[in-house]
PDB file of C-alpha atoms in Angstrom:
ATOM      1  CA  UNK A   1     -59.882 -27.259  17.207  1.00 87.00           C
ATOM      2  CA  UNK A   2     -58.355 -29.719  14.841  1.00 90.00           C
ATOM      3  CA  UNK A   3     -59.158 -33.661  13.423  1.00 90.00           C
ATOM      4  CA  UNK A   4     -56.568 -35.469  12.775  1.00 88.00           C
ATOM      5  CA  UNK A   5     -58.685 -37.230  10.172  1.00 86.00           C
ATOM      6  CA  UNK A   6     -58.660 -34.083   8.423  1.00 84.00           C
ATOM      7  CA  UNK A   7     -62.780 -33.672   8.871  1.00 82.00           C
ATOM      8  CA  UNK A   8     -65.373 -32.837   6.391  1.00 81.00           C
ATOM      9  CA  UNK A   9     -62.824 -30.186   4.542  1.00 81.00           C
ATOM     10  CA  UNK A  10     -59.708 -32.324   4.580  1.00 86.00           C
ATOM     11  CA  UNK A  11     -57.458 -30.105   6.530  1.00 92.00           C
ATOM     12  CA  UNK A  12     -53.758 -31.412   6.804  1.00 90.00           C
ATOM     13  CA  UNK A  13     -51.418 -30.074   9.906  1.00 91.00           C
ATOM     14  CA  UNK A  14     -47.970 -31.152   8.474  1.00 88.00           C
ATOM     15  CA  UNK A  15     -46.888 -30.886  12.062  1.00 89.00           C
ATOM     16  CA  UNK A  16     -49.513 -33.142  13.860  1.00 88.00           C
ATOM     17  CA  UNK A  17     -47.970 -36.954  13.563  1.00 88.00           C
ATOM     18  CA  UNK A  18     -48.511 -39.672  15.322  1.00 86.00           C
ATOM     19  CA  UNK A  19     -44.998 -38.782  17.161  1.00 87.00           C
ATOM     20  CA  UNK A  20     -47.228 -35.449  18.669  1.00 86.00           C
ATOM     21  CA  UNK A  21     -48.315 -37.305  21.756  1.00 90.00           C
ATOM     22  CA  UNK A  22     -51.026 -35.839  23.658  1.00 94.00           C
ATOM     23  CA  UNK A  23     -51.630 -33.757  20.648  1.00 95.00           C
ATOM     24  CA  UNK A  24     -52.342 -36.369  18.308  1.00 94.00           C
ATOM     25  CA  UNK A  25     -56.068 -36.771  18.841  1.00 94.00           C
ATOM     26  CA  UNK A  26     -59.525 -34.868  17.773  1.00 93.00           C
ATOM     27  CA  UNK A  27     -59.816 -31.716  19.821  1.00 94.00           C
ATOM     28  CA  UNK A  28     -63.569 -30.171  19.589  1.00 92.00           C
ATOM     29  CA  UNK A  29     -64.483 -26.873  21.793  1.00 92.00           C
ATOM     30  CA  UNK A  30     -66.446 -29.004  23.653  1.00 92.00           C
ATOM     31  CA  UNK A  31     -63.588 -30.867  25.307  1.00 94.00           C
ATOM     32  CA  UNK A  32     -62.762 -27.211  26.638  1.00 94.00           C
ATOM     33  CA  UNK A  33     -65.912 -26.000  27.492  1.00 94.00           C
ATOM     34  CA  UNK A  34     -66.013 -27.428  30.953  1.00 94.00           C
ATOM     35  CA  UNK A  35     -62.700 -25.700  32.022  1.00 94.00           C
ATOM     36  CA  UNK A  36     -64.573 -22.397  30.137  1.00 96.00           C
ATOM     37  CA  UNK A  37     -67.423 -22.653  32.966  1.00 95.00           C
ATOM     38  CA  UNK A  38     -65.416 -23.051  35.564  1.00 95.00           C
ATOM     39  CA  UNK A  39     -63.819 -19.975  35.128  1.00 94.00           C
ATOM     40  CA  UNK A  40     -66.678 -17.654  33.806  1.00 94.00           C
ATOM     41  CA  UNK A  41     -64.886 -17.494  30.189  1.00 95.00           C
ATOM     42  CA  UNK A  42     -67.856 -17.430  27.871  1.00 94.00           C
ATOM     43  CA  UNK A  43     -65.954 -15.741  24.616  1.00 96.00           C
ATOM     44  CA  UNK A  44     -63.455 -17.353  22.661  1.00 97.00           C
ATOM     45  CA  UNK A  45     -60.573 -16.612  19.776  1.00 97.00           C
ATOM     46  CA  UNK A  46     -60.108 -19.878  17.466  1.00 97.00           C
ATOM     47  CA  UNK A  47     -56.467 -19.302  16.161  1.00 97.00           C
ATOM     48  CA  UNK A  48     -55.173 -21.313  12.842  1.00 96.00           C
ATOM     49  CA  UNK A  49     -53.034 -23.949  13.069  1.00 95.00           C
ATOM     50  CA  UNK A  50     -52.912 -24.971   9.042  1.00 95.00           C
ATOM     51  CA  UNK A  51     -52.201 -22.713   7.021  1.00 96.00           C
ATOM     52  CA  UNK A  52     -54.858 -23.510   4.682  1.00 94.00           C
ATOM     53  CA  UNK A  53     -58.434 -22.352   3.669  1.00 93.00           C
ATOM     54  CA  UNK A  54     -59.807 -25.338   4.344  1.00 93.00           C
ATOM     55  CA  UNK A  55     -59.132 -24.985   8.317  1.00 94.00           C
ATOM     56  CA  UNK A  56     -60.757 -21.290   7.659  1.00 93.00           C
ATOM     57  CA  UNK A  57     -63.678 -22.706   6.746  1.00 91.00           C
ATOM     58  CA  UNK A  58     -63.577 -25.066   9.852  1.00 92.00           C
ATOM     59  CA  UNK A  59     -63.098 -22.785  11.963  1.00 94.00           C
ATOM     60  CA  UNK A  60     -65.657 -20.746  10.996  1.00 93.00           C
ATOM     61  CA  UNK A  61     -67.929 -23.193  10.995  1.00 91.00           C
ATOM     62  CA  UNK A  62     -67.160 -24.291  14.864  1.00 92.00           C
ATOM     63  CA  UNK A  63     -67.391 -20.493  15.659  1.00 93.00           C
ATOM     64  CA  UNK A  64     -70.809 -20.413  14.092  1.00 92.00           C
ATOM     65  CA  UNK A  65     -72.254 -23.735  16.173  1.00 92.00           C
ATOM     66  CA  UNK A  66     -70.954 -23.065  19.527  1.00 93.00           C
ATOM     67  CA  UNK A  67     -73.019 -21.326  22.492  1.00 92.00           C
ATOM     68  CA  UNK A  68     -69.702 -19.815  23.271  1.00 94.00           C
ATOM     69  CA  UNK A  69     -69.570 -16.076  21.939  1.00 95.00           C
ATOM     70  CA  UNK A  70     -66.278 -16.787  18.982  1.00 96.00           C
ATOM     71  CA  UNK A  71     -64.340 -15.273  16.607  1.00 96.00           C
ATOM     72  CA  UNK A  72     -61.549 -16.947  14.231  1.00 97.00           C
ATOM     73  CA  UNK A  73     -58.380 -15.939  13.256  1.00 98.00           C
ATOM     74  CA  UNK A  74     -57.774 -17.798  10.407  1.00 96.00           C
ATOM     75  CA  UNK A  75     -55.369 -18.181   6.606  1.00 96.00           C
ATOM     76  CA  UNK A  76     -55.553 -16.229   3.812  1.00 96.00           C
ATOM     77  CA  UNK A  77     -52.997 -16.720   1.415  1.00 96.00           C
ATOM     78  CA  UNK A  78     -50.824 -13.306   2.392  1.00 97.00           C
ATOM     79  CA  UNK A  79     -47.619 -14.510  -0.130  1.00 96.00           C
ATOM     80  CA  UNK A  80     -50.330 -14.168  -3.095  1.00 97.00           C
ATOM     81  CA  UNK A  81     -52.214 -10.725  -3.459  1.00 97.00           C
ATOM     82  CA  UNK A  82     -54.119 -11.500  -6.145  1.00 96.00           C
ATOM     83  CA  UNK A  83     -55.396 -14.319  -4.347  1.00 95.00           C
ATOM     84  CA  UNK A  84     -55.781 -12.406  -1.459  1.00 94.00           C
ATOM     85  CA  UNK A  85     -58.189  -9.827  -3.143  1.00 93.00           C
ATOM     86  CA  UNK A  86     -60.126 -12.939  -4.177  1.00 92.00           C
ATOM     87  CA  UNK A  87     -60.529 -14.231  -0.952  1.00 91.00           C
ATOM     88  CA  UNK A  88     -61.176 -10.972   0.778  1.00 89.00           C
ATOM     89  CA  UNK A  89     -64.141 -10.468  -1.242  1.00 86.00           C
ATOM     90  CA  UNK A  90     -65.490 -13.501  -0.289  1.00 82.00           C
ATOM     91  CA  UNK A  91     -64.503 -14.099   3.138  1.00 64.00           C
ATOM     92  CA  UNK A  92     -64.996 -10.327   4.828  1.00 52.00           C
ATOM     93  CA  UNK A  93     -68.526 -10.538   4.871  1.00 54.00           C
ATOM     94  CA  UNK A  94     -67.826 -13.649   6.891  1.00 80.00           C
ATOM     95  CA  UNK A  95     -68.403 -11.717  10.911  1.00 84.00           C
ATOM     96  CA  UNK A  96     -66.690 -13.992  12.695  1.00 93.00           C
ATOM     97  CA  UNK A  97     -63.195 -14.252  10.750  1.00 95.00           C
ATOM     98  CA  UNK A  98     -61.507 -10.878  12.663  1.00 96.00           C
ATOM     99  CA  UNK A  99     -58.168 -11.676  11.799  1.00 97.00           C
ATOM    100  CA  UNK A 100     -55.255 -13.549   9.529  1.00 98.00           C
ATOM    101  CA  UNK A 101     -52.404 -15.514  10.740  1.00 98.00           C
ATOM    102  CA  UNK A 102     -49.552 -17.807   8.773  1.00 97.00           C
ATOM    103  CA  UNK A 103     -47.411 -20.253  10.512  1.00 96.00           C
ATOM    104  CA  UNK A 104     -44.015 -17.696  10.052  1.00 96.00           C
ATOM    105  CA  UNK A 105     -42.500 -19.791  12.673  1.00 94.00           C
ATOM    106  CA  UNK A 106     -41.740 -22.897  10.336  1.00 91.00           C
ATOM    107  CA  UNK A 107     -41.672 -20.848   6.983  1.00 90.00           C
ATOM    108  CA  UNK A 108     -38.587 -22.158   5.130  1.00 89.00           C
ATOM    109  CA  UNK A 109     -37.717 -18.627   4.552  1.00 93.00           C
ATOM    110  CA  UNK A 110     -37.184 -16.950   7.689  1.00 92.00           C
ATOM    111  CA  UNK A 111     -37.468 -13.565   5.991  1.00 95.00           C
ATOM    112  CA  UNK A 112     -40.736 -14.659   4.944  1.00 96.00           C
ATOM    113  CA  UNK A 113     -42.530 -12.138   6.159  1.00 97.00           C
ATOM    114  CA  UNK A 114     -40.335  -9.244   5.192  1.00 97.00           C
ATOM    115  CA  UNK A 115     -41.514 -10.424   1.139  1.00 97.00           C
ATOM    116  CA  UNK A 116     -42.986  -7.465  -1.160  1.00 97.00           C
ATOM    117  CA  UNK A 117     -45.820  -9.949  -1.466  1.00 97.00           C
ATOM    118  CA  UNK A 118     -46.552 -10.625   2.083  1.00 98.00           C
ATOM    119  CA  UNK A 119     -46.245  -7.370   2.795  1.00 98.00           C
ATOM    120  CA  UNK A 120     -48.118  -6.217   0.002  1.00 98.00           C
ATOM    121  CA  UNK A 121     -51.071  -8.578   1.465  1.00 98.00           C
ATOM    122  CA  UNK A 122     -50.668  -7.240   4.518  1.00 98.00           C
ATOM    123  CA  UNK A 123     -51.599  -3.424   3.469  1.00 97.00           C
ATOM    124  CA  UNK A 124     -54.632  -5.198   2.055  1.00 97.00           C
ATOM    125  CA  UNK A 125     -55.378  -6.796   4.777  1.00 96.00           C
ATOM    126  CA  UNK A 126     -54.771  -3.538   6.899  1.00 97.00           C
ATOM    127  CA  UNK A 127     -57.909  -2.292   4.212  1.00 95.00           C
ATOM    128  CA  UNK A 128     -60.342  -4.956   5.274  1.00 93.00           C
ATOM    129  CA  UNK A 129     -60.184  -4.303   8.735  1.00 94.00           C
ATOM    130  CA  UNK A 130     -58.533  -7.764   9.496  1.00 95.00           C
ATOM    131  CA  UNK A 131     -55.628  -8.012  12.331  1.00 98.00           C
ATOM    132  CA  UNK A 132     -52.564 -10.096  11.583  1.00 98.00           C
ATOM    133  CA  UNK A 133     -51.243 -12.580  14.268  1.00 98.00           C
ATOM    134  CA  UNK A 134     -47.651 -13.319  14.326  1.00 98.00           C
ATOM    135  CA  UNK A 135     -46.082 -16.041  15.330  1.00 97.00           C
ATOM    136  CA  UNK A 136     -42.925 -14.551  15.975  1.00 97.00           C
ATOM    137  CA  UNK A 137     -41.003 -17.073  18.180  1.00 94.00           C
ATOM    138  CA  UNK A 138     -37.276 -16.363  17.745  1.00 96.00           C
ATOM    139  CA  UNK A 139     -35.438 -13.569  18.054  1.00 97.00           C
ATOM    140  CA  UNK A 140     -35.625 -13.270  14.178  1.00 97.00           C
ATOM    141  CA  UNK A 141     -38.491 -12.856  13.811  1.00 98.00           C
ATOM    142  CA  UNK A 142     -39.744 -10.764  16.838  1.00 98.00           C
ATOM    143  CA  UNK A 143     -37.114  -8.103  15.338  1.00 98.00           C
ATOM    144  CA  UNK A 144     -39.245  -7.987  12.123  1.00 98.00           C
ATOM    145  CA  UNK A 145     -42.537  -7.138  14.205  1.00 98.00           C
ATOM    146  CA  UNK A 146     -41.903  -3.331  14.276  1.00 98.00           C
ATOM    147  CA  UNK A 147     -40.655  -3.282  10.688  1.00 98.00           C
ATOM    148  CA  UNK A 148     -44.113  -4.305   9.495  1.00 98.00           C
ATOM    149  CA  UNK A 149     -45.526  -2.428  11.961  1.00 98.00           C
ATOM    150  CA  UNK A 150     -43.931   0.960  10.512  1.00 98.00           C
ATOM    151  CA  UNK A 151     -44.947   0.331   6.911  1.00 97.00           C
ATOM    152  CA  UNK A 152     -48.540  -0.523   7.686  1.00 98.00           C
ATOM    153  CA  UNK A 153     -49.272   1.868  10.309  1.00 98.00           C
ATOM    154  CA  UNK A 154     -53.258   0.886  10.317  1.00 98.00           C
ATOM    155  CA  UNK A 155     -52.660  -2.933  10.509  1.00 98.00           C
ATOM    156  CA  UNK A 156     -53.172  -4.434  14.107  1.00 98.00           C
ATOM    157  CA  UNK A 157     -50.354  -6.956  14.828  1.00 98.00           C
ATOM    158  CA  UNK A 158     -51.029  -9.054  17.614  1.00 98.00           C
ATOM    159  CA  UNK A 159     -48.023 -10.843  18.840  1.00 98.00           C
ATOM    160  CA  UNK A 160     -48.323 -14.189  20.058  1.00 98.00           C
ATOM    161  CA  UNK A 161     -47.102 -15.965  22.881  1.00 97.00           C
ATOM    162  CA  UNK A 162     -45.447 -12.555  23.789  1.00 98.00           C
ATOM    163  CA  UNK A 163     -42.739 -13.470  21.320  1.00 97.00           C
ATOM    164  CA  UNK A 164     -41.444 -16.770  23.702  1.00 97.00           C
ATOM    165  CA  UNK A 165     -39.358 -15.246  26.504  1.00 98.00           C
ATOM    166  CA  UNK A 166     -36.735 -17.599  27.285  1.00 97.00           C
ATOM    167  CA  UNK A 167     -38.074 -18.837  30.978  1.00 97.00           C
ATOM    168  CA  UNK A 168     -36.859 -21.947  30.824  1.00 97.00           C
ATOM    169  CA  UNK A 169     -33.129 -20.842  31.292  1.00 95.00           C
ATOM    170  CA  UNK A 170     -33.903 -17.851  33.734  1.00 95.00           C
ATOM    171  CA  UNK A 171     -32.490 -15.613  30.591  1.00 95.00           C
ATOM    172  CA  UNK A 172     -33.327 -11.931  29.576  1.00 96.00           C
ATOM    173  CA  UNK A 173     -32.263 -10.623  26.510  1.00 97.00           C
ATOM    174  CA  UNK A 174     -31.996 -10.560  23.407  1.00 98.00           C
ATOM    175  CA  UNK A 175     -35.852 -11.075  24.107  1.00 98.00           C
ATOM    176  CA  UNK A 176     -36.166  -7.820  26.612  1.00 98.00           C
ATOM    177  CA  UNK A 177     -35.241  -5.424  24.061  1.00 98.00           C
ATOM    178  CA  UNK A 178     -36.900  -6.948  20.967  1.00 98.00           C
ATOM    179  CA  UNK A 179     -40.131  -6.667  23.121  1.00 98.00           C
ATOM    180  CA  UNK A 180     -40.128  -3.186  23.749  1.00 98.00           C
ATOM    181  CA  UNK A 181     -38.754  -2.196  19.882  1.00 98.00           C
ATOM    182  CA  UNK A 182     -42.231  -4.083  19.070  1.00 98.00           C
ATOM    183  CA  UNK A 183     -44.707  -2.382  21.595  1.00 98.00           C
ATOM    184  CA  UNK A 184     -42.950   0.902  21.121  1.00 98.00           C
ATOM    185  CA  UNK A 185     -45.043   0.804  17.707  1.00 98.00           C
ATOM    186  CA  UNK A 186     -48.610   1.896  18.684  1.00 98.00           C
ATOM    187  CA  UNK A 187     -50.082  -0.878  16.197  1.00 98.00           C
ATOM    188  CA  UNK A 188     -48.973  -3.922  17.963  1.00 98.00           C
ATOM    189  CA  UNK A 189     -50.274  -5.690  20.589  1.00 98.00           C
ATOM    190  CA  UNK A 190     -49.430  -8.550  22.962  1.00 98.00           C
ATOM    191  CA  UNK A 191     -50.922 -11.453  23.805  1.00 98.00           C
ATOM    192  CA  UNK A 192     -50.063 -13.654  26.939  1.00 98.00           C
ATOM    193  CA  UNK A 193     -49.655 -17.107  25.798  1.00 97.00           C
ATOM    194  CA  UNK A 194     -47.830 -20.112  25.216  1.00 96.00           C
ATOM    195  CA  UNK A 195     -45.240 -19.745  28.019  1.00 97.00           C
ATOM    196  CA  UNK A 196     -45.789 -22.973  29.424  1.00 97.00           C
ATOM    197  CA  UNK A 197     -44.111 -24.878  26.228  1.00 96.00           C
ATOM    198  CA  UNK A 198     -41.339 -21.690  26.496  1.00 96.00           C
ATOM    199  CA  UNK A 199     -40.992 -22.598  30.528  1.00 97.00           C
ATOM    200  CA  UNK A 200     -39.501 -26.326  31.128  1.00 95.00           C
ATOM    201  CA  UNK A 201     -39.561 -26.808  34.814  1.00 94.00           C
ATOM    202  CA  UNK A 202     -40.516 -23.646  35.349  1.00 96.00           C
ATOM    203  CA  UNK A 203     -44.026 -23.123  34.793  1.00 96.00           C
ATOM    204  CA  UNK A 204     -45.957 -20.972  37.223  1.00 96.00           C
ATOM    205  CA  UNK A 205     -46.543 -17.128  38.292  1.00 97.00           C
ATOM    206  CA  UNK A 206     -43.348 -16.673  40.253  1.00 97.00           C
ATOM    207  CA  UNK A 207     -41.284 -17.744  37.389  1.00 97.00           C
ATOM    208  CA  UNK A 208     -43.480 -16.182  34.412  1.00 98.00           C
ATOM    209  CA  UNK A 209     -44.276 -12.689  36.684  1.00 98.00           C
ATOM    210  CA  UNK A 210     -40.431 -10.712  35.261  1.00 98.00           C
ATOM    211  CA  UNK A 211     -41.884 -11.349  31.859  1.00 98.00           C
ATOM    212  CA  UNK A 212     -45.493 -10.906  32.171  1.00 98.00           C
ATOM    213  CA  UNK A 213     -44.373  -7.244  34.124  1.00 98.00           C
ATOM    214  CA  UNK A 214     -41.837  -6.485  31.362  1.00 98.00           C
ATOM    215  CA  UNK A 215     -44.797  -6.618  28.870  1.00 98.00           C
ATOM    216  CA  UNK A 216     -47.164  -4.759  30.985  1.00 98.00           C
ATOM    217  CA  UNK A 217     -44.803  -2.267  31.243  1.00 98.00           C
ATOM    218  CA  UNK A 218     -43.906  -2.131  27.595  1.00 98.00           C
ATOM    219  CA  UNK A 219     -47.401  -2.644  25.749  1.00 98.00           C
ATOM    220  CA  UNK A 220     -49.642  -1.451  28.867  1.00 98.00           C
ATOM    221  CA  UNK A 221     -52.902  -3.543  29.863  1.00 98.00           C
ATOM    222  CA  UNK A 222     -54.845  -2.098  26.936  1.00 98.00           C
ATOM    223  CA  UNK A 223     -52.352  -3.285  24.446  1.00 98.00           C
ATOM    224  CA  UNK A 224     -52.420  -6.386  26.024  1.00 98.00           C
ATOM    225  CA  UNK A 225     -54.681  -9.749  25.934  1.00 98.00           C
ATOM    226  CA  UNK A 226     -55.045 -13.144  27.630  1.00 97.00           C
ATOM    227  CA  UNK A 227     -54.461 -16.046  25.374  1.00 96.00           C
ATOM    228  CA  UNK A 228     -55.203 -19.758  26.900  1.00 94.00           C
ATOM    229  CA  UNK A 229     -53.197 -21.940  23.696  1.00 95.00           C
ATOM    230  CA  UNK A 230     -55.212 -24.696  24.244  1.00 96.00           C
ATOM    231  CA  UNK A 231     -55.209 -27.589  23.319  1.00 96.00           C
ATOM    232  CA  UNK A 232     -51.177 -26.905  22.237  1.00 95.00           C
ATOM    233  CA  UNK A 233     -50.692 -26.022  25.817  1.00 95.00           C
ATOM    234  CA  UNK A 234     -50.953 -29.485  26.899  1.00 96.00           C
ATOM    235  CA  UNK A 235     -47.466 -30.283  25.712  1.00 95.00           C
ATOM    236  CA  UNK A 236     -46.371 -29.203  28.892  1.00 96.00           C
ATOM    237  CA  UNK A 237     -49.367 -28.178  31.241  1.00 96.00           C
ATOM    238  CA  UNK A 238     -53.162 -27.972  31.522  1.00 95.00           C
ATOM    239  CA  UNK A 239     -55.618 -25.143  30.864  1.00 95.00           C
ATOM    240  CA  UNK A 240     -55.994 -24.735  34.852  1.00 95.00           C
ATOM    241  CA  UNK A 241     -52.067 -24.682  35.173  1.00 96.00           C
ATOM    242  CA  UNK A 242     -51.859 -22.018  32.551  1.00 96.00           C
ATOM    243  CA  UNK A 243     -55.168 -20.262  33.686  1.00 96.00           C
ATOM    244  CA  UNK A 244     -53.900 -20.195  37.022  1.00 96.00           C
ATOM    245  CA  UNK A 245     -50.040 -18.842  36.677  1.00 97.00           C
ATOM    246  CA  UNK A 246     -51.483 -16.681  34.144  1.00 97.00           C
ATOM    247  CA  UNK A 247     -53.977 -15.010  36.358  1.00 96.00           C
ATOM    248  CA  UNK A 248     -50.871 -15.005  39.436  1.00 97.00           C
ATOM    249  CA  UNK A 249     -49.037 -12.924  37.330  1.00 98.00           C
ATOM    250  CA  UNK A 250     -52.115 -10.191  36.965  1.00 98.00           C
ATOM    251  CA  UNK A 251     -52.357 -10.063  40.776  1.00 96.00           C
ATOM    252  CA  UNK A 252     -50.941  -6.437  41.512  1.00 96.00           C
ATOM    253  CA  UNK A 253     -53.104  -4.897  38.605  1.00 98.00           C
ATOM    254  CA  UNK A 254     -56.693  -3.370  39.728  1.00 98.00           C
ATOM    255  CA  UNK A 255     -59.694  -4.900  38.809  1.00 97.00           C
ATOM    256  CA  UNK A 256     -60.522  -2.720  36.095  1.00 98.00           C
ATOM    257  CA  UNK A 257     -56.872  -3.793  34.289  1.00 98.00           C
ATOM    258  CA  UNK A 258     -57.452  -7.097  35.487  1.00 97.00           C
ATOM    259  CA  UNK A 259     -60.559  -7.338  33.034  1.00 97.00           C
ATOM    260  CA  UNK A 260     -58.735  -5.087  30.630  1.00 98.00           C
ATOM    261  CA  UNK A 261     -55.873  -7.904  30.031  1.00 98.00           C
ATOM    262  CA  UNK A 262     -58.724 -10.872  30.543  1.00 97.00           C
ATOM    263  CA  UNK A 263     -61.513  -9.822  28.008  1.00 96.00           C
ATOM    264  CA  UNK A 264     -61.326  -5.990  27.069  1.00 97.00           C
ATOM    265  CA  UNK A 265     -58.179  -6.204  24.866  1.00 98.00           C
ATOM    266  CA  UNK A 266     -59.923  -9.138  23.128  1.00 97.00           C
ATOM    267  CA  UNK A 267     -63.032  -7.759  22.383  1.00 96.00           C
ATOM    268  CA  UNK A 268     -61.159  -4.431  20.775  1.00 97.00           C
ATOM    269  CA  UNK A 269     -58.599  -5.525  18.857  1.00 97.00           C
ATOM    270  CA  UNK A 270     -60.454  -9.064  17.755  1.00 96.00           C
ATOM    271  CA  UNK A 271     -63.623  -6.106  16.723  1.00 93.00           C
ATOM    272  CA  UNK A 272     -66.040  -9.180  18.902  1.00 93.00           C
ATOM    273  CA  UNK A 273     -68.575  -6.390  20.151  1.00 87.00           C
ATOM    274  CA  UNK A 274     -71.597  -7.244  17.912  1.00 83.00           C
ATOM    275  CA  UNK A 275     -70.657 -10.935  17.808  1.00 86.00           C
TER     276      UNK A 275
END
């Protein structure tokens, strides 16, 4: 998942110091896979964490080793179109890489997104057949989700971590209503993840299940996927925590949404059929 010797490519995570904790080590997929067996999971999503090519090209390259069945959303360098045409070219052939994602979440320009050039990329990447992750973890930037969705009508946005509801103070809004202004838009998806680090004391089913039903209400269970943030997760709990609230909160739905939210949504949106 990441070195923090930077590997054969040299990747740098300007976030990953020595001050990280229990992040600051090597994660491989095969300190996961046992927790993966456990639970039947035998298909995976790497998701960036640099926002680099040379992590791409990690990535891709774990993807391509494993036994597990895995696809990679990775970087391509959206503020630069040019580039981006460049890159396309010579990264779309490449099966595995499904989709593009840029940490928006620590830009220095919170508008960063909104750019003509990002957006711009964006359309482009709407061509290729490439989904774009977002990051959008403040209120901020969850509002911008359904502006991008209405100018690129055929680009898949997936929206990470559902956008961080704030679970840690019991609260609602603003989050509520941004939510359903962003699955209103046909083209966006949700994915459940990352609530432990959004939960403080509060991690578990009871506590995440308002949330969780808000965006099965809003997006529906085919507009919405299970994401298991791992190894970032283990800020504040481990894969079985998460697996386990997670899976509490899906409880009520049938068996066939169950699967839907578990491994259906994935395999659509993330194109992972022939992989």
């Amino acid at each position: 998942m990441w070195d923090i010797g930077g590997g054969p490519s040299g990747v740098e995570y300007s976030w990953l110091t020595a001050d990280s904790d229990v992040l600051y080590r090597t994660y491989t997929l095969q300190d996961l896979e046992p927790e993966l067996q456990r639970r039947g999971v035998d298909s995976v999503v790497l998701v960036q964490a640099s926002d680099s090519m040379a992590e791409t090209e990690t990535l891709l390259d774990a993807a391509e080793r494993t036994t597990l069945r895995a696809a990679v959303v990775g970087w391509l360098p959206l503020n630069d179109p040019h580039q981006m045409e460049i890159e396309l070219a010579s990264t779309v052939d490449r099966r595995r890489l499904v989709g593009v994602r840029h940490l928006i979440h620590v830009a220095d320009d919170p508008r960063w997104l909104l750019r003509p050039s990002v957006l711009q990329s964006l359309g482009l990447l709407a061509d290729a057949g490439l989904t774009f992750d977002a990051v959008a973890e403040t209120p901020r930037l969850l509002a911008q989700v359904p502006v991008v969705a209405r100018q690129h009508p055929n680009l898949t946005i997936v929206l990470d971590h559902l956008g961080k509801p704030p679970i840690a103070g019991g609260r609602w809004q603003p989050w509520a209503d941004l939510l359903t202004e962003a699955a209103a838009r046909p083209n966006v998806v949700g994915k459940i993840s990352g609530l432990a680090t959004v939960s403080g004391s509060r991690i578990g089913a009871a506590h995440w299940q308002p949330y969780v039903d808000h965006a099965l209400e809003t997006f529906g269970p085919e507009r919405l996927m299970f994401g298991g943030d791992w190894p970032f997760t283990l800020t504040a709990a481990s894969y079985e925590q998460v697996w386990d609230a997670s899976i509490g909160t899906l409880s009520a739905l049938n068996s066939e949404d169950r699967e839907t939210v578990l491994s259906s949504t994935a395999e659509r949106i993330y194109s992972m059929e022939g992989l």
